[in-house]
XYZ file of C-alpha atoms in Angstrom:
69
model
C 109.154 98.848 100.844
C 105.688 99.979 99.875
C 104.279 96.611 98.801
C 101.950 95.624 101.599
C 101.309 92.079 100.400
C 102.916 90.010 97.658
C 99.853 88.727 95.848
C 100.010 85.799 93.449
C 99.759 87.982 90.342
C 102.740 90.086 91.454
C 104.731 86.963 92.361
C 104.006 85.518 88.902
C 105.203 88.751 87.270
C 108.393 88.705 89.344
C 109.077 85.081 88.357
C 108.571 85.926 84.663
C 110.867 88.933 85.019
C 113.470 86.794 86.801
C 113.384 84.279 83.936
C 113.853 86.999 81.319
C 116.676 88.636 83.232
C 118.300 85.260 83.958
C 118.184 84.313 80.279
C 120.559 87.228 79.656
C 122.860 86.415 82.562
C 121.352 88.875 84.999
C 119.902 88.497 88.451
C 117.045 90.100 90.326
C 117.370 91.143 93.957
C 114.472 92.241 96.153
C 114.958 94.698 98.999
C 112.958 95.909 101.961
C 110.414 93.093 102.132
C 108.335 92.836 105.255
C 108.707 89.698 107.381
C 105.305 88.567 106.115
C 106.323 88.960 102.455
C 109.575 87.078 103.127
C 107.433 84.271 104.505
C 105.257 84.374 101.386
C 108.365 83.822 99.229
C 109.491 81.007 101.533
C 106.063 79.368 101.368
C 106.180 79.545 97.559
C 109.749 78.169 97.658
C 111.035 81.177 95.756
C 113.570 82.571 98.227
C 116.439 81.183 96.107
C 115.068 82.495 92.797
C 114.033 85.851 94.237
C 116.564 86.605 96.981
C 115.462 89.220 99.487
C 117.919 91.643 101.055
C 117.496 93.842 104.088
C 117.952 97.057 102.124
C 118.823 98.445 98.709
C 122.503 98.864 99.504
C 122.941 95.157 100.275
C 120.841 94.194 97.256
C 122.912 96.338 94.901
C 126.217 95.223 96.404
C 125.136 91.590 96.100
C 125.956 90.580 99.655
C 124.564 87.233 100.757
C 120.869 87.630 101.581
C 120.311 88.059 105.282
C 117.541 86.127 106.905
C 115.697 87.456 109.929
C 116.696 85.870 113.210
């Protein structure tokens, strides 16, 4: 919630973390992204690798990511 802008260095770190977690059968879920940061992930074509959820509860429960209308 407190990340104002997903900069390229942070995106790269998230992708590396996702790879490491995925190699062990885990998944990474992001929560509370601003509409702008969701668009950044979409622009980078990472919304499938780094799914964004509306809030922590949905992210933890693993519900299907909800996209803004």
